Short mmCIF file of N, CA, C and O and ligand atoms in Angstrom, two decimals:
data_model
loop_
_atom_site.label_atom_id
_atom_site.label_comp_id
_atom_site.label_asym_id
_atom_site.label_seq_id
_atom_site.Cartn_x
_atom_site.Cartn_y
_atom_site.Cartn_z
N MET A 1 147.76 76.47 98.64
CA MET A 1 147.27 77.85 98.55
C MET A 1 146.83 78.34 99.93
O MET A 1 145.94 77.77 100.55
N THR A 2 147.46 79.36 100.38
CA THR A 2 147.07 79.88 101.69
C THR A 2 146.31 81.19 101.53
O THR A 2 146.62 81.98 100.65
N ARG A 3 145.37 81.31 102.37
CA ARG A 3 144.56 82.53 102.32
C ARG A 3 144.93 83.44 103.48
O ARG A 3 145.11 82.97 104.59
N LYS A 4 144.98 84.70 103.19
CA LYS A 4 145.20 85.64 104.29
C LYS A 4 143.91 85.75 105.09
O LYS A 4 142.82 85.68 104.53
N LYS A 5 144.08 85.92 106.36
CA LYS A 5 142.91 86.10 107.21
C LYS A 5 142.14 87.34 106.76
O LYS A 5 142.73 88.40 106.59
N SER A 6 140.87 87.17 106.58
CA SER A 6 140.09 88.35 106.21
C SER A 6 139.80 89.17 107.46
O SER A 6 139.65 88.64 108.55
N ILE A 7 139.77 90.45 107.24
CA ILE A 7 139.50 91.33 108.38
C ILE A 7 137.98 91.41 108.58
O ILE A 7 137.27 91.95 107.76
N SER A 8 137.54 90.83 109.64
CA SER A 8 136.11 90.86 109.91
C SER A 8 135.87 91.43 111.30
O SER A 8 136.71 91.29 112.18
N PRO A 9 134.71 92.09 111.45
CA PRO A 9 134.45 92.67 112.77
C PRO A 9 134.28 91.59 113.82
O PRO A 9 133.89 90.47 113.52
N ALA A 10 134.62 91.92 115.04
CA ALA A 10 134.45 90.98 116.14
C ALA A 10 132.99 90.55 116.21
O ALA A 10 132.10 91.38 116.24
N PRO A 11 132.76 89.26 116.25
CA PRO A 11 131.39 88.77 116.18
C PRO A 11 130.53 89.17 117.38
O PRO A 11 129.33 89.28 117.28
N ALA A 12 131.18 89.41 118.51
CA ALA A 12 130.41 89.71 119.72
C ALA A 12 129.80 91.11 119.69
O ALA A 12 128.80 91.36 120.33
N ARG A 13 130.42 91.99 118.93
CA ARG A 13 129.96 93.37 118.98
C ARG A 13 129.05 93.70 117.79
O ARG A 13 129.39 93.46 116.66
N HIS A 14 127.91 94.25 118.12
CA HIS A 14 126.98 94.64 117.08
C HIS A 14 127.32 96.04 116.58
O HIS A 14 127.39 96.98 117.35
N ILE A 15 127.56 96.13 115.29
CA ILE A 15 127.85 97.44 114.70
C ILE A 15 126.61 97.93 113.98
O ILE A 15 126.12 97.27 113.07
N PRO A 16 126.09 99.09 114.39
CA PRO A 16 124.88 99.58 113.72
C PRO A 16 125.17 99.93 112.26
O PRO A 16 126.17 100.59 111.96
N GLN A 17 124.30 99.49 111.39
CA GLN A 17 124.46 99.74 109.97
C GLN A 17 123.41 100.76 109.53
O GLN A 17 122.28 100.74 110.00
N ARG A 18 123.83 101.62 108.63
CA ARG A 18 122.89 102.60 108.09
C ARG A 18 123.03 102.64 106.58
O ARG A 18 124.05 102.26 106.03
N THR A 19 122.00 103.15 105.95
CA THR A 19 121.99 103.21 104.48
C THR A 19 122.13 104.65 104.01
O THR A 19 121.44 105.54 104.50
N CYS A 20 123.02 104.86 103.06
CA CYS A 20 123.15 106.17 102.44
C CYS A 20 121.92 106.42 101.58
O CYS A 20 121.57 105.58 100.75
N VAL A 21 121.27 107.56 101.77
CA VAL A 21 120.02 107.80 101.04
C VAL A 21 120.26 108.12 99.56
O VAL A 21 119.34 108.08 98.76
N ALA A 22 121.50 108.41 99.21
CA ALA A 22 121.80 108.74 97.81
C ALA A 22 122.16 107.50 97.00
O ALA A 22 121.57 107.23 95.97
N CYS A 23 123.14 106.74 97.47
CA CYS A 23 123.61 105.61 96.66
C CYS A 23 123.07 104.27 97.17
O CYS A 23 123.20 103.25 96.50
N GLY A 24 122.48 104.26 98.35
CA GLY A 24 121.87 103.04 98.86
C GLY A 24 122.85 102.07 99.48
O GLY A 24 122.48 100.96 99.84
N GLU A 25 124.09 102.47 99.62
CA GLU A 25 125.09 101.58 100.20
C GLU A 25 124.88 101.48 101.71
O GLU A 25 124.61 102.46 102.39
N VAL A 26 125.02 100.27 102.23
CA VAL A 26 124.89 100.05 103.67
C VAL A 26 126.29 100.04 104.27
O VAL A 26 127.16 99.30 103.84
N ARG A 27 126.49 100.89 105.25
CA ARG A 27 127.81 101.02 105.87
C ARG A 27 127.64 101.16 107.37
O ARG A 27 126.58 101.52 107.85
N PRO A 28 128.72 100.90 108.13
CA PRO A 28 128.63 101.15 109.57
C PRO A 28 128.27 102.62 109.82
O PRO A 28 128.76 103.50 109.12
N GLN A 29 127.44 102.83 110.81
CA GLN A 29 126.92 104.17 111.08
C GLN A 29 128.01 105.22 111.20
O GLN A 29 127.86 106.34 110.73
N ARG A 30 129.13 104.85 111.85
CA ARG A 30 130.17 105.86 112.07
C ARG A 30 130.90 106.27 110.80
O ARG A 30 131.64 107.24 110.79
N GLU A 31 130.70 105.51 109.73
CA GLU A 31 131.32 105.89 108.46
C GLU A 31 130.45 106.81 107.63
O GLU A 31 130.84 107.26 106.56
N LEU A 32 129.24 107.03 108.10
CA LEU A 32 128.32 107.89 107.37
C LEU A 32 128.11 109.20 108.13
O LEU A 32 128.38 109.29 109.31
N VAL A 33 127.64 110.20 107.41
CA VAL A 33 127.35 111.48 108.05
C VAL A 33 125.84 111.57 108.27
O VAL A 33 125.06 111.34 107.36
N ARG A 34 125.45 111.89 109.49
CA ARG A 34 124.03 111.98 109.79
C ARG A 34 123.53 113.40 109.52
O ARG A 34 124.20 114.37 109.85
N LEU A 35 122.36 113.46 108.93
CA LEU A 35 121.69 114.74 108.78
C LEU A 35 120.39 114.65 109.55
O LEU A 35 119.76 113.60 109.59
N VAL A 36 120.01 115.74 110.16
CA VAL A 36 118.82 115.71 110.98
C VAL A 36 117.89 116.87 110.62
O VAL A 36 118.35 117.96 110.30
N ARG A 37 116.61 116.58 110.64
CA ARG A 37 115.63 117.63 110.40
C ARG A 37 115.42 118.38 111.71
O ARG A 37 115.09 117.77 112.71
N VAL A 38 115.62 119.67 111.67
CA VAL A 38 115.47 120.44 112.89
C VAL A 38 114.08 121.05 112.94
O VAL A 38 113.41 121.19 111.91
N SER A 39 113.67 121.42 114.15
CA SER A 39 112.34 122.01 114.27
C SER A 39 112.35 123.34 113.52
O SER A 39 113.26 124.13 113.65
N GLY A 40 111.34 123.54 112.71
CA GLY A 40 111.33 124.71 111.86
C GLY A 40 111.50 124.32 110.40
O GLY A 40 111.25 125.12 109.52
N GLY A 41 111.93 123.09 110.16
CA GLY A 41 111.92 122.58 108.80
C GLY A 41 113.26 122.46 108.11
O GLY A 41 113.35 121.83 107.08
N GLY A 42 114.30 123.04 108.66
CA GLY A 42 115.59 122.95 107.99
C GLY A 42 116.28 121.63 108.24
O GLY A 42 115.82 120.79 109.01
N VAL A 43 117.39 121.44 107.55
CA VAL A 43 118.19 120.23 107.73
C VAL A 43 119.60 120.63 108.14
O VAL A 43 120.20 121.53 107.55
N GLU A 44 120.10 119.96 109.16
CA GLU A 44 121.44 120.25 109.66
C GLU A 44 122.31 119.01 109.62
O GLU A 44 121.82 117.90 109.78
N VAL A 45 123.61 119.24 109.48
CA VAL A 45 124.55 118.14 109.65
C VAL A 45 124.67 117.87 111.14
O VAL A 45 124.71 118.78 111.95
N ASP A 46 124.68 116.60 111.47
CA ASP A 46 124.75 116.22 112.89
C ASP A 46 126.01 115.37 113.12
O ASP A 46 125.96 114.15 113.07
N PRO A 47 127.14 116.03 113.34
CA PRO A 47 128.41 115.30 113.45
C PRO A 47 128.44 114.33 114.62
O PRO A 47 129.17 113.34 114.59
N THR A 48 127.68 114.60 115.66
CA THR A 48 127.69 113.72 116.83
C THR A 48 126.75 112.53 116.65
O THR A 48 126.88 111.52 117.33
N GLY A 49 125.79 112.67 115.74
CA GLY A 49 124.83 111.59 115.52
C GLY A 49 123.83 111.43 116.64
O GLY A 49 123.17 110.41 116.75
N ARG A 50 123.71 112.43 117.48
CA ARG A 50 122.87 112.28 118.66
C ARG A 50 121.72 113.26 118.74
O ARG A 50 120.98 113.29 119.71
N LYS A 51 121.60 114.10 117.74
CA LYS A 51 120.52 115.09 117.81
C LYS A 51 119.17 114.42 117.67
O LYS A 51 119.03 113.43 116.94
N MET A 52 118.22 115.01 118.34
CA MET A 52 116.85 114.52 118.25
C MET A 52 116.28 114.91 116.89
O MET A 52 116.59 115.96 116.37
N GLY A 53 115.42 114.07 116.40
CA GLY A 53 114.75 114.40 115.16
C GLY A 53 114.92 113.33 114.12
O GLY A 53 115.68 112.38 114.29
N ARG A 54 114.18 113.47 113.04
CA ARG A 54 114.25 112.52 111.95
C ARG A 54 115.61 112.64 111.27
O ARG A 54 116.03 113.75 110.93
N GLY A 55 116.28 111.54 111.10
CA GLY A 55 117.62 111.59 110.55
C GLY A 55 117.76 110.85 109.23
O GLY A 55 116.95 109.99 108.88
N ALA A 56 118.78 111.20 108.49
CA ALA A 56 119.12 110.50 107.25
C ALA A 56 120.64 110.44 107.17
O ALA A 56 121.33 111.25 107.79
N TYR A 57 121.14 109.49 106.43
CA TYR A 57 122.59 109.30 106.35
C TYR A 57 123.09 109.42 104.93
O TYR A 57 122.43 108.99 103.98
N LEU A 58 124.27 110.01 104.81
CA LEU A 58 124.95 110.11 103.52
C LEU A 58 126.41 109.69 103.68
O LEU A 58 127.01 109.92 104.73
N CYS A 59 126.97 109.12 102.62
CA CYS A 59 128.40 108.81 102.62
C CYS A 59 129.17 110.13 102.71
O CYS A 59 128.70 111.15 102.24
N PRO A 60 130.36 110.09 103.29
CA PRO A 60 131.18 111.31 103.30
C PRO A 60 131.81 111.55 101.95
O PRO A 60 133.02 111.73 101.83
N ALA A 61 131.00 111.56 100.91
CA ALA A 61 131.49 111.75 99.55
C ALA A 61 130.64 112.83 98.87
O ALA A 61 129.42 112.73 98.87
N PRO A 62 131.29 113.85 98.33
CA PRO A 62 130.54 114.93 97.69
C PRO A 62 129.52 114.43 96.66
O PRO A 62 128.44 115.00 96.53
N ALA A 63 129.85 113.37 95.95
CA ALA A 63 128.95 112.86 94.91
C ALA A 63 127.61 112.43 95.52
O ALA A 63 126.55 112.67 94.94
N CYS A 64 127.67 111.80 96.67
CA CYS A 64 126.44 111.36 97.32
C CYS A 64 125.62 112.55 97.80
O CYS A 64 124.40 112.54 97.74
N TRP A 65 126.30 113.57 98.28
CA TRP A 65 125.59 114.76 98.77
C TRP A 65 124.90 115.45 97.61
O TRP A 65 123.76 115.87 97.70
N GLN A 66 125.61 115.55 96.52
CA GLN A 66 125.02 116.21 95.36
C GLN A 66 123.82 115.43 94.85
O GLN A 66 122.78 116.01 94.55
N ALA A 67 123.97 114.11 94.78
CA ALA A 67 122.86 113.29 94.33
C ALA A 67 121.69 113.39 95.30
O ALA A 67 120.54 113.53 94.89
N GLY A 68 121.98 113.33 96.58
CA GLY A 68 120.94 113.39 97.59
C GLY A 68 120.21 114.72 97.59
O GLY A 68 119.00 114.77 97.81
N LEU A 69 120.94 115.78 97.33
CA LEU A 69 120.33 117.10 97.36
C LEU A 69 119.62 117.41 96.05
O LEU A 69 118.52 117.95 96.04
N LYS A 70 120.22 117.02 94.95
CA LYS A 70 119.64 117.36 93.65
C LYS A 70 118.39 116.57 93.34
O LYS A 70 117.44 117.09 92.81
N LYS A 71 118.43 115.29 93.66
CA LYS A 71 117.30 114.46 93.30
C LYS A 71 116.19 114.49 94.35
O LYS A 71 115.20 113.78 94.23
N GLY A 72 116.40 115.31 95.36
CA GLY A 72 115.37 115.44 96.38
C GLY A 72 115.23 114.23 97.28
O GLY A 72 114.26 114.11 98.02
N ARG A 73 116.20 113.33 97.23
CA ARG A 73 116.14 112.14 98.08
C ARG A 73 116.12 112.52 99.56
O ARG A 73 115.37 111.98 100.35
N LEU A 74 116.98 113.44 99.88
CA LEU A 74 117.11 113.84 101.27
C LEU A 74 115.81 114.47 101.77
O LEU A 74 115.34 114.15 102.86
N GLU A 75 115.25 115.33 100.97
CA GLU A 75 113.99 115.97 101.35
C GLU A 75 112.88 114.94 101.50
O GLU A 75 112.05 115.03 102.40
N TYR A 76 112.90 113.97 100.62
CA TYR A 76 111.88 112.92 100.68
C TYR A 76 112.02 112.11 101.97
O TYR A 76 111.04 111.87 102.67
N VAL A 77 113.24 111.71 102.25
CA VAL A 77 113.48 110.86 103.42
C VAL A 77 113.20 111.63 104.71
O VAL A 77 112.65 111.09 105.67
N LEU A 78 113.58 112.89 104.72
CA LEU A 78 113.39 113.69 105.93
C LEU A 78 112.01 114.35 105.98
O LEU A 78 111.67 115.01 106.95
N ARG A 79 111.26 114.17 104.92
CA ARG A 79 109.92 114.76 104.82
C ARG A 79 109.92 116.25 105.12
O ARG A 79 109.18 116.75 105.96
N THR A 80 110.81 116.93 104.44
CA THR A 80 110.88 118.37 104.60
C THR A 80 111.30 118.98 103.28
O THR A 80 111.63 118.26 102.34
N ALA A 81 111.26 120.29 103.20
CA ALA A 81 111.72 120.98 102.00
C ALA A 81 112.92 121.83 102.37
O ALA A 81 112.93 122.50 103.39
N LEU A 82 113.93 121.78 101.54
CA LEU A 82 115.13 122.58 101.80
C LEU A 82 114.97 123.95 101.16
O LEU A 82 114.50 124.07 100.04
N THR A 83 115.38 124.96 101.88
CA THR A 83 115.46 126.27 101.27
C THR A 83 116.74 126.33 100.46
O THR A 83 117.65 125.51 100.65
N GLY A 84 116.83 127.31 99.57
CA GLY A 84 118.04 127.45 98.77
C GLY A 84 119.26 127.63 99.65
O GLY A 84 120.33 127.07 99.39
N GLU A 85 119.08 128.40 100.70
CA GLU A 85 120.18 128.70 101.61
C GLU A 85 120.65 127.44 102.34
O GLU A 85 121.83 127.17 102.48
N ASN A 86 119.67 126.68 102.77
CA ASN A 86 119.95 125.44 103.48
C ASN A 86 120.70 124.47 102.56
O ASN A 86 121.69 123.84 102.94
N ARG A 87 120.24 124.38 101.32
CA ARG A 87 120.88 123.50 100.34
C ARG A 87 122.34 123.91 100.13
O ARG A 87 123.23 123.08 100.08
N GLN A 88 122.55 125.23 100.02
CA GLN A 88 123.91 125.73 99.83
C GLN A 88 124.81 125.37 101.01
O GLN A 88 125.96 124.99 100.83
N GLN A 89 124.26 125.48 102.20
CA GLN A 89 125.00 125.12 103.41
C GLN A 89 125.49 123.68 103.35
O GLN A 89 126.62 123.36 103.67
N LEU A 90 124.57 122.82 102.94
CA LEU A 90 124.89 121.40 102.90
C LEU A 90 125.88 121.08 101.79
O LEU A 90 126.79 120.28 101.96
N ILE A 91 125.72 121.74 100.68
CA ILE A 91 126.67 121.55 99.58
C ILE A 91 128.06 122.00 100.00
O ILE A 91 129.06 121.34 99.75
N LYS A 92 128.08 123.13 100.70
CA LYS A 92 129.35 123.66 101.20
C LYS A 92 130.01 122.65 102.13
O LYS A 92 131.20 122.40 102.06
N TYR A 93 129.19 122.09 103.01
CA TYR A 93 129.72 121.09 103.94
C TYR A 93 130.32 119.91 103.17
O TYR A 93 131.41 119.44 103.47
N SER A 94 129.59 119.47 102.17
CA SER A 94 130.04 118.30 101.41
C SER A 94 131.34 118.58 100.67
O SER A 94 132.16 117.69 100.47
N GLN A 95 131.54 119.84 100.30
CA GLN A 95 132.76 120.18 99.58
C GLN A 95 133.99 120.11 100.49
O GLN A 95 135.11 119.96 100.02
N GLY A 96 133.73 120.20 101.78
CA GLY A 96 134.84 120.07 102.73
C GLY A 96 135.16 118.62 103.08
O GLY A 96 136.08 118.35 103.82
N LEU A 97 134.37 117.70 102.54
CA LEU A 97 134.56 116.29 102.90
C LEU A 97 135.62 115.59 102.06
O LEU A 97 136.30 114.71 102.54
N GLY A 98 135.69 115.97 100.81
CA GLY A 98 136.56 115.26 99.91
C GLY A 98 138.01 115.52 100.23
O GLY A 98 138.87 114.73 99.93
ZN1 LIG B 1 126.42 107.16 99.31
#
């Protein structure tokens, strides 16, 4: 019985791992979408992952965004409150992901 080589990351390189705040899955940072709390209290998508501020991560899956937004997970993690408009923005963004 022969086994195919499993695809594993190069051991020398450290890949930063992040947790999706909705489903709790741990994935490499670049596979997740970062959201950042901006000054003034709103939440923005941070495609570069480099914005200053408290950040949270979600899978690029509409289901996770909906769960994160509906259950208030995102607000809890970012310690902020979303306005209706802000929530709509994020939902809209998530709809473009699928
Ligand atoms: Zn997720």
